[in-house]
Short mmCIF file of C-alpha atoms in Angstrom, two decimals:
data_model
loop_
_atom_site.label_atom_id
_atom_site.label_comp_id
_atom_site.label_asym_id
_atom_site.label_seq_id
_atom_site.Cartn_x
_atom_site.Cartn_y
_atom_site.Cartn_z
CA UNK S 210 0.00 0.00 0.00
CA UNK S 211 1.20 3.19 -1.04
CA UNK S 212 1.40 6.47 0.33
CA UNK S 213 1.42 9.77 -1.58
CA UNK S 214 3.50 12.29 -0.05
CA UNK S 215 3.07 15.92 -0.77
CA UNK S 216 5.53 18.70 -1.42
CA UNK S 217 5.83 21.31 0.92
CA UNK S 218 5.07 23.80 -2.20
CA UNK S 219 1.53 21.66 -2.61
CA UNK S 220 0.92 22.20 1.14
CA UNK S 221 1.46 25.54 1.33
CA UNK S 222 -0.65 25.87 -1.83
CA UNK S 223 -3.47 24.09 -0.41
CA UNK S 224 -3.29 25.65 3.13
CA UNK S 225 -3.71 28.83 0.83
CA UNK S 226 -6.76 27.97 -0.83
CA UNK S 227 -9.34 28.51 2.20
CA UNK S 228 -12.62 29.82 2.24
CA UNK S 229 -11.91 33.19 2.88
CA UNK S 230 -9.54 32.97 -0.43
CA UNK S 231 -12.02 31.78 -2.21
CA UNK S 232 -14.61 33.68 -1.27
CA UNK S 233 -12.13 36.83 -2.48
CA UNK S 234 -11.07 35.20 -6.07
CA UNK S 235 -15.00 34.98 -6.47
CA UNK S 236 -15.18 38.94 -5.91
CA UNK S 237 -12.30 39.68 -8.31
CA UNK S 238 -14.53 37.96 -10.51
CA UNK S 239 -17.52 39.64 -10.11
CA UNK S 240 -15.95 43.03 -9.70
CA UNK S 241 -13.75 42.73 -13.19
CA UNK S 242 -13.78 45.46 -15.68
CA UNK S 243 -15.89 43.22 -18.01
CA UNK S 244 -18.54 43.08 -15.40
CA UNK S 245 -18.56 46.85 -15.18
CA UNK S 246 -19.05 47.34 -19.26
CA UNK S 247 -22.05 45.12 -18.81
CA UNK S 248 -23.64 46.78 -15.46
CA UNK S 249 -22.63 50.50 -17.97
CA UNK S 250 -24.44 48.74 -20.86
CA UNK S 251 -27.47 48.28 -19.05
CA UNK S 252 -27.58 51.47 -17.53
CA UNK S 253 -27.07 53.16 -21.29
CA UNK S 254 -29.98 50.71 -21.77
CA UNK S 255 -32.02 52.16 -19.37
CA UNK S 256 -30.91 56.07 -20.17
CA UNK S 257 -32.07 55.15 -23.97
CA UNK S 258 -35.53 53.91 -23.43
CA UNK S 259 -36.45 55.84 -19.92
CA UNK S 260 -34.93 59.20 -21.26
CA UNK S 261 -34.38 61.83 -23.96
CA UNK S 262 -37.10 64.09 -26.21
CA UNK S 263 -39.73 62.04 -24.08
CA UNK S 264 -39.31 60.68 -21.26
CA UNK S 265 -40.97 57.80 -19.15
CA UNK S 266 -41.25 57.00 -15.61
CA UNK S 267 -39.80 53.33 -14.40
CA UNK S 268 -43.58 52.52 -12.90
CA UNK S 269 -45.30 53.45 -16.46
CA UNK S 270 -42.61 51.75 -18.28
CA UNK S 271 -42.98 48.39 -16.54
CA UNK S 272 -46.91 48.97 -16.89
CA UNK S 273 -46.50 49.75 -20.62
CA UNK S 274 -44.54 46.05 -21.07
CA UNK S 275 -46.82 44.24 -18.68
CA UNK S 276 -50.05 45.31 -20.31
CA UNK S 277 -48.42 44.79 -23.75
CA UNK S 278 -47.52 41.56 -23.41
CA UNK S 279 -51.00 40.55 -21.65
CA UNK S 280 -53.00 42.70 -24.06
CA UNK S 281 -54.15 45.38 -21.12
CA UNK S 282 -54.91 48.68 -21.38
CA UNK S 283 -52.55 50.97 -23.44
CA UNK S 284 -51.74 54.02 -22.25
CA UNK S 285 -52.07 56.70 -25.11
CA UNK S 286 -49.13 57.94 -26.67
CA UNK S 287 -46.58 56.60 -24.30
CA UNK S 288 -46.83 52.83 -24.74
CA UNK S 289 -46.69 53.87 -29.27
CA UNK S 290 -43.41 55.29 -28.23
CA UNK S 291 -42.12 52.79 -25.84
CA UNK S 292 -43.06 49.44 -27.77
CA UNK S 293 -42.57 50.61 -31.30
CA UNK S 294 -39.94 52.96 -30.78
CA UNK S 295 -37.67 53.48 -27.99
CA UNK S 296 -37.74 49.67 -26.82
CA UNK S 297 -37.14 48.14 -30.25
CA UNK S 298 -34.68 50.40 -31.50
CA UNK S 299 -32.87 50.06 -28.46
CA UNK S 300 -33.00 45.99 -28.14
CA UNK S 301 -31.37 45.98 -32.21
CA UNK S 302 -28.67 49.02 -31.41
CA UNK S 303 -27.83 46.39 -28.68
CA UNK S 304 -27.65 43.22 -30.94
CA UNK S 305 -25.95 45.33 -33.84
CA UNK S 306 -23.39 46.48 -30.98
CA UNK S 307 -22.51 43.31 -30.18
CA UNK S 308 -22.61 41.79 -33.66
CA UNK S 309 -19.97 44.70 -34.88
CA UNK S 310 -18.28 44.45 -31.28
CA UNK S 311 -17.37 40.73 -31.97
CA UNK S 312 -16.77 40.84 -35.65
CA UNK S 313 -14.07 43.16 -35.52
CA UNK S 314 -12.40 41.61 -32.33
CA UNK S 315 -12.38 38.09 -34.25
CA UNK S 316 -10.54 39.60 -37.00
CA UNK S 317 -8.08 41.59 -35.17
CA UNK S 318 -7.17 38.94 -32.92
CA UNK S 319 -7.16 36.46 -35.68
CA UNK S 320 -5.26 38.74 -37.59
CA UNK S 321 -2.80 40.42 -35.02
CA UNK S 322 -3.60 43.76 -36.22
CA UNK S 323 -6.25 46.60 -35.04
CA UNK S 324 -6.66 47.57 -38.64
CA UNK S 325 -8.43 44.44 -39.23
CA UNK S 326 -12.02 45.45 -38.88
CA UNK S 327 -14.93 44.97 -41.34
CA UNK S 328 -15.20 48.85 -41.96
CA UNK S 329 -11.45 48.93 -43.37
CA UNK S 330 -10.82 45.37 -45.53
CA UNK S 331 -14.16 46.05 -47.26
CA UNK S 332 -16.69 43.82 -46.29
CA UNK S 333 -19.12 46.72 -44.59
CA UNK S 334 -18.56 48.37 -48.78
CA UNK S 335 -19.41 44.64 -50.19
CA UNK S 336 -22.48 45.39 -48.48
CA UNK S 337 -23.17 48.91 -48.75
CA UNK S 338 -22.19 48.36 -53.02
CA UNK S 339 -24.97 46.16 -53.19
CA UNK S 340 -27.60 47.46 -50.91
CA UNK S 341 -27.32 50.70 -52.97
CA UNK S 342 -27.65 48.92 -56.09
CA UNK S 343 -30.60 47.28 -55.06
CA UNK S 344 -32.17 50.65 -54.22
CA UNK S 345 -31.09 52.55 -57.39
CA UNK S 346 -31.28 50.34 -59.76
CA UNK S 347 -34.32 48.03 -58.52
CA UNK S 348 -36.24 50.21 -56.48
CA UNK S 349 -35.84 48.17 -53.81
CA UNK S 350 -36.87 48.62 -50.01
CA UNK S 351 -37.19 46.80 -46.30
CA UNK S 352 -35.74 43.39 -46.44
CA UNK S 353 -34.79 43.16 -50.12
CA UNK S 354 -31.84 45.54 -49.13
CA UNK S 355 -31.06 44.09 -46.00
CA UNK S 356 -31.27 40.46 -48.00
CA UNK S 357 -28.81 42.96 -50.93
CA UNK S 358 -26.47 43.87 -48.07
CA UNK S 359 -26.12 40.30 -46.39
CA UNK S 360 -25.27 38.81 -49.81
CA UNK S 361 -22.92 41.76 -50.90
CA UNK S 362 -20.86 41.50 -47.60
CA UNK S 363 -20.19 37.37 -47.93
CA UNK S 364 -19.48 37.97 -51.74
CA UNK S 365 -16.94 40.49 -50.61
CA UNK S 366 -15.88 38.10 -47.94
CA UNK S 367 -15.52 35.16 -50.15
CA UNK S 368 -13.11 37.06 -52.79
CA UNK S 369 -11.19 38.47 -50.06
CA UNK S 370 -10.32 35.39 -48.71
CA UNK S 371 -9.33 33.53 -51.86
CA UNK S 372 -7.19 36.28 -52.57
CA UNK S 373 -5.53 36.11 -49.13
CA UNK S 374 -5.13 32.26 -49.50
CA UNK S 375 -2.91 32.83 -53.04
CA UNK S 376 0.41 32.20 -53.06
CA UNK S 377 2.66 30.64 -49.82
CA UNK S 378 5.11 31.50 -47.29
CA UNK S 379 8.15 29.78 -46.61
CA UNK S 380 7.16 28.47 -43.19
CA UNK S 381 3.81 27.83 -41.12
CA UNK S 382 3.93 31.14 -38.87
CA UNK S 383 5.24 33.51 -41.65
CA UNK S 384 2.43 32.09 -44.33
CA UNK S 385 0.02 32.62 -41.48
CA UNK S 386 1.24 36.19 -40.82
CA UNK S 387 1.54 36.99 -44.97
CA UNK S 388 -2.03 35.51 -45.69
CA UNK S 389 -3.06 37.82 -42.63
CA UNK S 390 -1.16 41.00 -44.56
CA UNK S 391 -2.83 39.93 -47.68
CA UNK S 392 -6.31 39.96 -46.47
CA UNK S 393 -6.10 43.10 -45.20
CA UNK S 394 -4.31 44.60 -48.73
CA UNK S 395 -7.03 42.52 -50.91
CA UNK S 396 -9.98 43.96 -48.30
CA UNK S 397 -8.45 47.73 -48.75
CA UNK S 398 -8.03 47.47 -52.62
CA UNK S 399 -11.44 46.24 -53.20
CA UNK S 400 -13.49 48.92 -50.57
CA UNK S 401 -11.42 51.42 -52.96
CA UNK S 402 -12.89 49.79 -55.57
CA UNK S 403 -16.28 49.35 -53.82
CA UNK S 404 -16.76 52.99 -52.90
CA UNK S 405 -16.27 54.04 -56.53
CA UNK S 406 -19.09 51.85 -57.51
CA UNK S 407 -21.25 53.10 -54.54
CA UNK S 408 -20.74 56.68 -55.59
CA UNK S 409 -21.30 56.21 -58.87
CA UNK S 410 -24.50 54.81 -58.40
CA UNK S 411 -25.00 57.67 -56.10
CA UNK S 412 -24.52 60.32 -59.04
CA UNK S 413 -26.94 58.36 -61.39
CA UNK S 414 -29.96 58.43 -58.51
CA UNK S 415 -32.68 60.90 -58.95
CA UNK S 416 -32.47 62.98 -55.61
CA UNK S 417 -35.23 61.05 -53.43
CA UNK S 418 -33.39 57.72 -54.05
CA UNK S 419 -29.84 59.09 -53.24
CA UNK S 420 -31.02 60.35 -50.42
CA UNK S 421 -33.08 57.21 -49.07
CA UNK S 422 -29.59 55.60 -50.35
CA UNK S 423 -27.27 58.16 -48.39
CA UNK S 424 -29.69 57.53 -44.96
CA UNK S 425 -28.54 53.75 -45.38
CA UNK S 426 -25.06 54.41 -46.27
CA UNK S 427 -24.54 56.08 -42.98
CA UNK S 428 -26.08 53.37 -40.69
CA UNK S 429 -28.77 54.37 -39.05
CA UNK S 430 -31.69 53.04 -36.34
CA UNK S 431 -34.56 54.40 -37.72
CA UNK S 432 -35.57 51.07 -40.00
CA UNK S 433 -35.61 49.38 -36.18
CA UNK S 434 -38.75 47.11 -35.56
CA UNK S 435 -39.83 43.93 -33.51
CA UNK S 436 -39.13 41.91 -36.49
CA UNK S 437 -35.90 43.52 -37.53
CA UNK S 438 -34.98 41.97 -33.64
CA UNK S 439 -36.46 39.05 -34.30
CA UNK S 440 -34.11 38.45 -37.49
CA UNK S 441 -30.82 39.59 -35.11
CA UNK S 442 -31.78 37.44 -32.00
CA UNK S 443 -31.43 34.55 -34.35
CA UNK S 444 -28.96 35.09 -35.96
CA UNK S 445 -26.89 35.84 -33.22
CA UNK S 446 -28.35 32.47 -31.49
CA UNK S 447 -26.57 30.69 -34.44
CA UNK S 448 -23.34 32.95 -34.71
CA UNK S 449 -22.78 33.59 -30.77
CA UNK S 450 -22.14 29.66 -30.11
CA UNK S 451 -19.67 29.64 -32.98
CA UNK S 452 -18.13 32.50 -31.24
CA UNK S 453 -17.83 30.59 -28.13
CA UNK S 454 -16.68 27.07 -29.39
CA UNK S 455 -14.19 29.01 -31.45
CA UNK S 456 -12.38 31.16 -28.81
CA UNK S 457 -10.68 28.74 -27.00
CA UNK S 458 -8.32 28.05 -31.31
CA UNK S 459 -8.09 31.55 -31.77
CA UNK S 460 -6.19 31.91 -28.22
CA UNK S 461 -4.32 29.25 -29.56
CA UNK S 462 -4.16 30.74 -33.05
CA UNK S 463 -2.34 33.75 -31.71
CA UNK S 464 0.78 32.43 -30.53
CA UNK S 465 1.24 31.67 -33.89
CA UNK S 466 0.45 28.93 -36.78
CA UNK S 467 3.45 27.09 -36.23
CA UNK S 468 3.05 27.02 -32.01
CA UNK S 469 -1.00 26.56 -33.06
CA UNK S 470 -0.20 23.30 -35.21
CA UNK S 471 2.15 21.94 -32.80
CA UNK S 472 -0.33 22.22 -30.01
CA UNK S 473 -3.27 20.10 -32.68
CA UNK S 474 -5.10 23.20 -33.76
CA UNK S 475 -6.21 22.44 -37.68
CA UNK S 476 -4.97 25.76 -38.48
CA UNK S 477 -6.52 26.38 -41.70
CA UNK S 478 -10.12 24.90 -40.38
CA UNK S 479 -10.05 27.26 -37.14
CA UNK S 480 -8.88 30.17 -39.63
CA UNK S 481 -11.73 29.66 -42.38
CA UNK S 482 -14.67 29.25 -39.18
CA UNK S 483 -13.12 32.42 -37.50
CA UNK S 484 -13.79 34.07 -40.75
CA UNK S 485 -16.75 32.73 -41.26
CA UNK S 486 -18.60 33.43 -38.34
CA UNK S 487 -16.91 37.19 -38.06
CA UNK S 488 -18.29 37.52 -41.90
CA UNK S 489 -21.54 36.58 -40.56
CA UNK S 490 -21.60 38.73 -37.86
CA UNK S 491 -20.72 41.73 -39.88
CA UNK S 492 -23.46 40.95 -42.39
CA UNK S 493 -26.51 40.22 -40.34
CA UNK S 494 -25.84 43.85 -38.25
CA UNK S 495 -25.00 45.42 -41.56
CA UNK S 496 -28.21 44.17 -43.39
CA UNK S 497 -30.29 45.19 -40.13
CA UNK S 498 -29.02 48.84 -39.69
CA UNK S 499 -26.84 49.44 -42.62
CA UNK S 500 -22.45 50.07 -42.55
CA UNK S 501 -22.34 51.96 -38.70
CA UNK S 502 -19.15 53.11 -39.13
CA UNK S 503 -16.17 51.94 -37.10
CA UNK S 504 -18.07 50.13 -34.41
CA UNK S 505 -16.32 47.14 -35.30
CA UNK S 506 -12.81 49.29 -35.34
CA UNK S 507 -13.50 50.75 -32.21
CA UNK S 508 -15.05 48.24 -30.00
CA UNK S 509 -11.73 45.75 -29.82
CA UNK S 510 -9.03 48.19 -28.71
CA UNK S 511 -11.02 50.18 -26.26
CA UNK S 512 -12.43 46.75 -24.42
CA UNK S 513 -8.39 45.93 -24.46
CA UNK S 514 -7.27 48.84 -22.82
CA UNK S 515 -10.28 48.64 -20.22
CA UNK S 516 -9.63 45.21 -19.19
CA UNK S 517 -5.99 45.51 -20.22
CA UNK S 518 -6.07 41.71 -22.92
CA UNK S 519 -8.22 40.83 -25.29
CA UNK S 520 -11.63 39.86 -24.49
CA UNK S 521 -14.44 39.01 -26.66
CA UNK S 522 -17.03 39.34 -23.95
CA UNK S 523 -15.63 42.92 -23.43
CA UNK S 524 -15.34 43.88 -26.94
CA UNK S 525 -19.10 42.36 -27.49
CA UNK S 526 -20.80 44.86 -24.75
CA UNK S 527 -18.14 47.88 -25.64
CA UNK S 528 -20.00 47.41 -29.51
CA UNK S 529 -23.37 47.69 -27.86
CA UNK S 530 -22.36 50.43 -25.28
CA UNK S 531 -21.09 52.75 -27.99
CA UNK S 532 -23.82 52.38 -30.79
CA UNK S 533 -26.54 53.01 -27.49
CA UNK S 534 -24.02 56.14 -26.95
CA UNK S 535 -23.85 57.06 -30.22
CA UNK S 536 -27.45 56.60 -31.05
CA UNK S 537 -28.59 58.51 -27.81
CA UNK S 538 -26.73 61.51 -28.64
CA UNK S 539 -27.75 61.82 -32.39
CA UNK S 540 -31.04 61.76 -31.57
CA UNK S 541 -31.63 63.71 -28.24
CA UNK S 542 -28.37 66.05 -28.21
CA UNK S 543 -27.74 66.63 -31.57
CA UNK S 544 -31.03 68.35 -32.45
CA UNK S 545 -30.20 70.52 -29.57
CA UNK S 546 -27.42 71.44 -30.79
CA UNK S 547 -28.04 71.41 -34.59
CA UNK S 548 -31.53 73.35 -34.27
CA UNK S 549 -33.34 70.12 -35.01
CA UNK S 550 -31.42 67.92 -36.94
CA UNK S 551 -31.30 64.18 -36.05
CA UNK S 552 -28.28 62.17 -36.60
CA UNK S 553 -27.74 59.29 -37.98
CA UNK S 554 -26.19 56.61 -35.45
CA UNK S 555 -23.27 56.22 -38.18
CA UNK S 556 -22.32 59.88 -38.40
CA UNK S 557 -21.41 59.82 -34.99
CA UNK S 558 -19.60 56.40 -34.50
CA UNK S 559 -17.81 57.96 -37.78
CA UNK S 560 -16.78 60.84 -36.17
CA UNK S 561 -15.24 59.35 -33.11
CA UNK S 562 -13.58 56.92 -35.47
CA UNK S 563 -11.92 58.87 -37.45
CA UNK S 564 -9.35 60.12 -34.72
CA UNK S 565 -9.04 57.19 -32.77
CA UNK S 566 -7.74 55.22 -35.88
CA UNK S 567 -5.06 58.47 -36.36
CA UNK S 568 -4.33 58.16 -32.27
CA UNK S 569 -4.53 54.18 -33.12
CA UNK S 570 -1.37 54.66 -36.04
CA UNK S 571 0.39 57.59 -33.97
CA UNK S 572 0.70 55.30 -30.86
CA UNK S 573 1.94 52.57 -33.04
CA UNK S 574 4.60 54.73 -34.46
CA UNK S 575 5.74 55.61 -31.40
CA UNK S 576 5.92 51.91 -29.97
CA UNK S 577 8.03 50.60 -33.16
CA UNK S 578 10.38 53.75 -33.27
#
């Protein structure tokens, strides 16, 4: 009969590990930056619905729901703006949010680099190229464009990535870092190419179409309904699993392809699903709200420096927390300050994109010199 003896190092590590200790690692836990982006998120949530050009009490707001969903008494005006405004538009500026959020993490983890987002390698202009030409050309409206945008973005997607798979590297981890490079070369070149179309189109529309066309083009909210939700919340049941079963590869996938491959990650099965599912992402929150610009961009880097590593989780609620942001203020602050004009969502997020990505390339400058 045996006896197992342990090490003073696994005694003291064990006399450690009491109660109290655990008790305290628990708390970390709970209290972790992540946790405060989603207890932020939900306040924004609240803010968006509860406040702005009209406001609602919490007690008429839960009465509103309650008697909506049991078919009780309405209360005039207020529960119209509640359950087919407010409410929806804030439940898909949420699921958009998080769609973008996630999207652009998955390719700049995947990827190594915070330039790969949707909004730069071109699949947000895959989709905006042929949502517009389904308006200008076909007349279209509602879900054909959405249905336009979803298939523009994966056709984008798919050329993109057969262009990054061309040619090979000399070894596993610099062919995984020049198919990386070429992706994001092959998704700049074609948005380039993209945009002319889009703007061309643009010059050819009578001036009600361009302008229905230009509202789209700069992502907006205002198209947001029950069944536009409906559409998001399952798609995102589909995509958000993928997300989840493929996190624990793309950990993997960042120390390298060689390190990857020598650990048993398929490397070339984990890359394809990553960009699969981020493709999808991108397209269903595209086709729902149109090309909100640098969502995707943004949400990654500022959930890394909040919780100081990558994070999906993070980067998902960051997404929603700035579209609900960016939303809120376009159309409650802006017309304030613009003597009534309402915002697109997009025109914002665009705005506070623009000189993060120049902070974004200054910063990086400064690390490599």
């Amino acid at each position: 009969m045996s006896t197992v003896h342990k090490l003073p190092t696994e005694l003291a590590l064990n006399d450690n590990v009491s109660p109290k200790h655990h008790h305290q690692m628990s708390l970390r836990r709970v209290l972790s930056p992540t946790f405060f982006l989603g207890l932020a998120l939900l306040v924004m949530f609240a803010v968006y619905v509860l406040l702005g050009s009209y406001t609602v009490t919490i007690p008429d707001f839960f009465t509103i729901v309650i008697n909506h969903l049991t078919g009780g008494e309405k209360i005039p005006g207020a529960s119209f703006i509640v359950m087919e405004h407010k409410l929806p538009r804030a439940v898909v500026g949420t699921m958009i949010g998080i769609a973008f959020g996630l999207a652009g993490a998955l390719f700049q983890t995947m990827l190594r680099n915070p330039l790969a987002s949707p909004d730069i390698i071109g699949i947000s202009y895959g989709a905006s190229a042929a949502a517009v030409t389904a308006i200008v050309i076909f007349g279209a409206s509602g879900a054909v464009v959405s249905g336009a945008a979803l298939g523009g973005a994966l056709g984008v997607a798919a050329i993109i990535y057969a262009i990054s798979r061309g040619g090979s590297g000399a070894g596993g981890g610099s062919r995984g870092n020049a198919a990386g490079n070429r992706l994001i070369l092959a998704g700049v070149g074609i948005a380039a190419a993209l945009h002319a179309v889009v703007n061309f189109l643009m010059t050819r529309a009578d001036i009600r179409t361009a302008a229905d066309a230009l509202i789209w083009l700069n992502g907006s909210l205002n198209s947001a309904t029950w069944d536009r939700a409906g559409v998001l919340a399952v798609s995102l049941l589909v995509l958000i699993p993928a997300v989840i079963a493929l996190a624990g590869p793309l950990r993997i996938l960042e120390l390298g392809d060689d390190a990857a491959a020598g650990l048993g990650i398929k490397v070339n099965a984990a890359r394809l699903g990553l960009v699969l599912t981020a493709v999808g992402l991108a397209a269903v929150a595209t086709a729902a709200a149109g090309p909100v610009a640098f969502v995707a961009f943004l949400a990654g880097p500022i959930a890394r420096r909040i919780v100081r590593k990558p994070s999906l989780p993070a980067s998902a609620l960051t997404g929603a927390l700035i579209v609900l942001l960016a939303d809120f203020f376009a159309s409650n602050i802006a017309p304030v300050i613009l003597d009534g004009t309402v915002l697109p969502v997009g025109v914002i997020t665009g705005a506070l994109g623009a000189p993060f990505l120049l902070w974004l390339l200054v910063t990086s400058n400064r690390k490599e010199a």
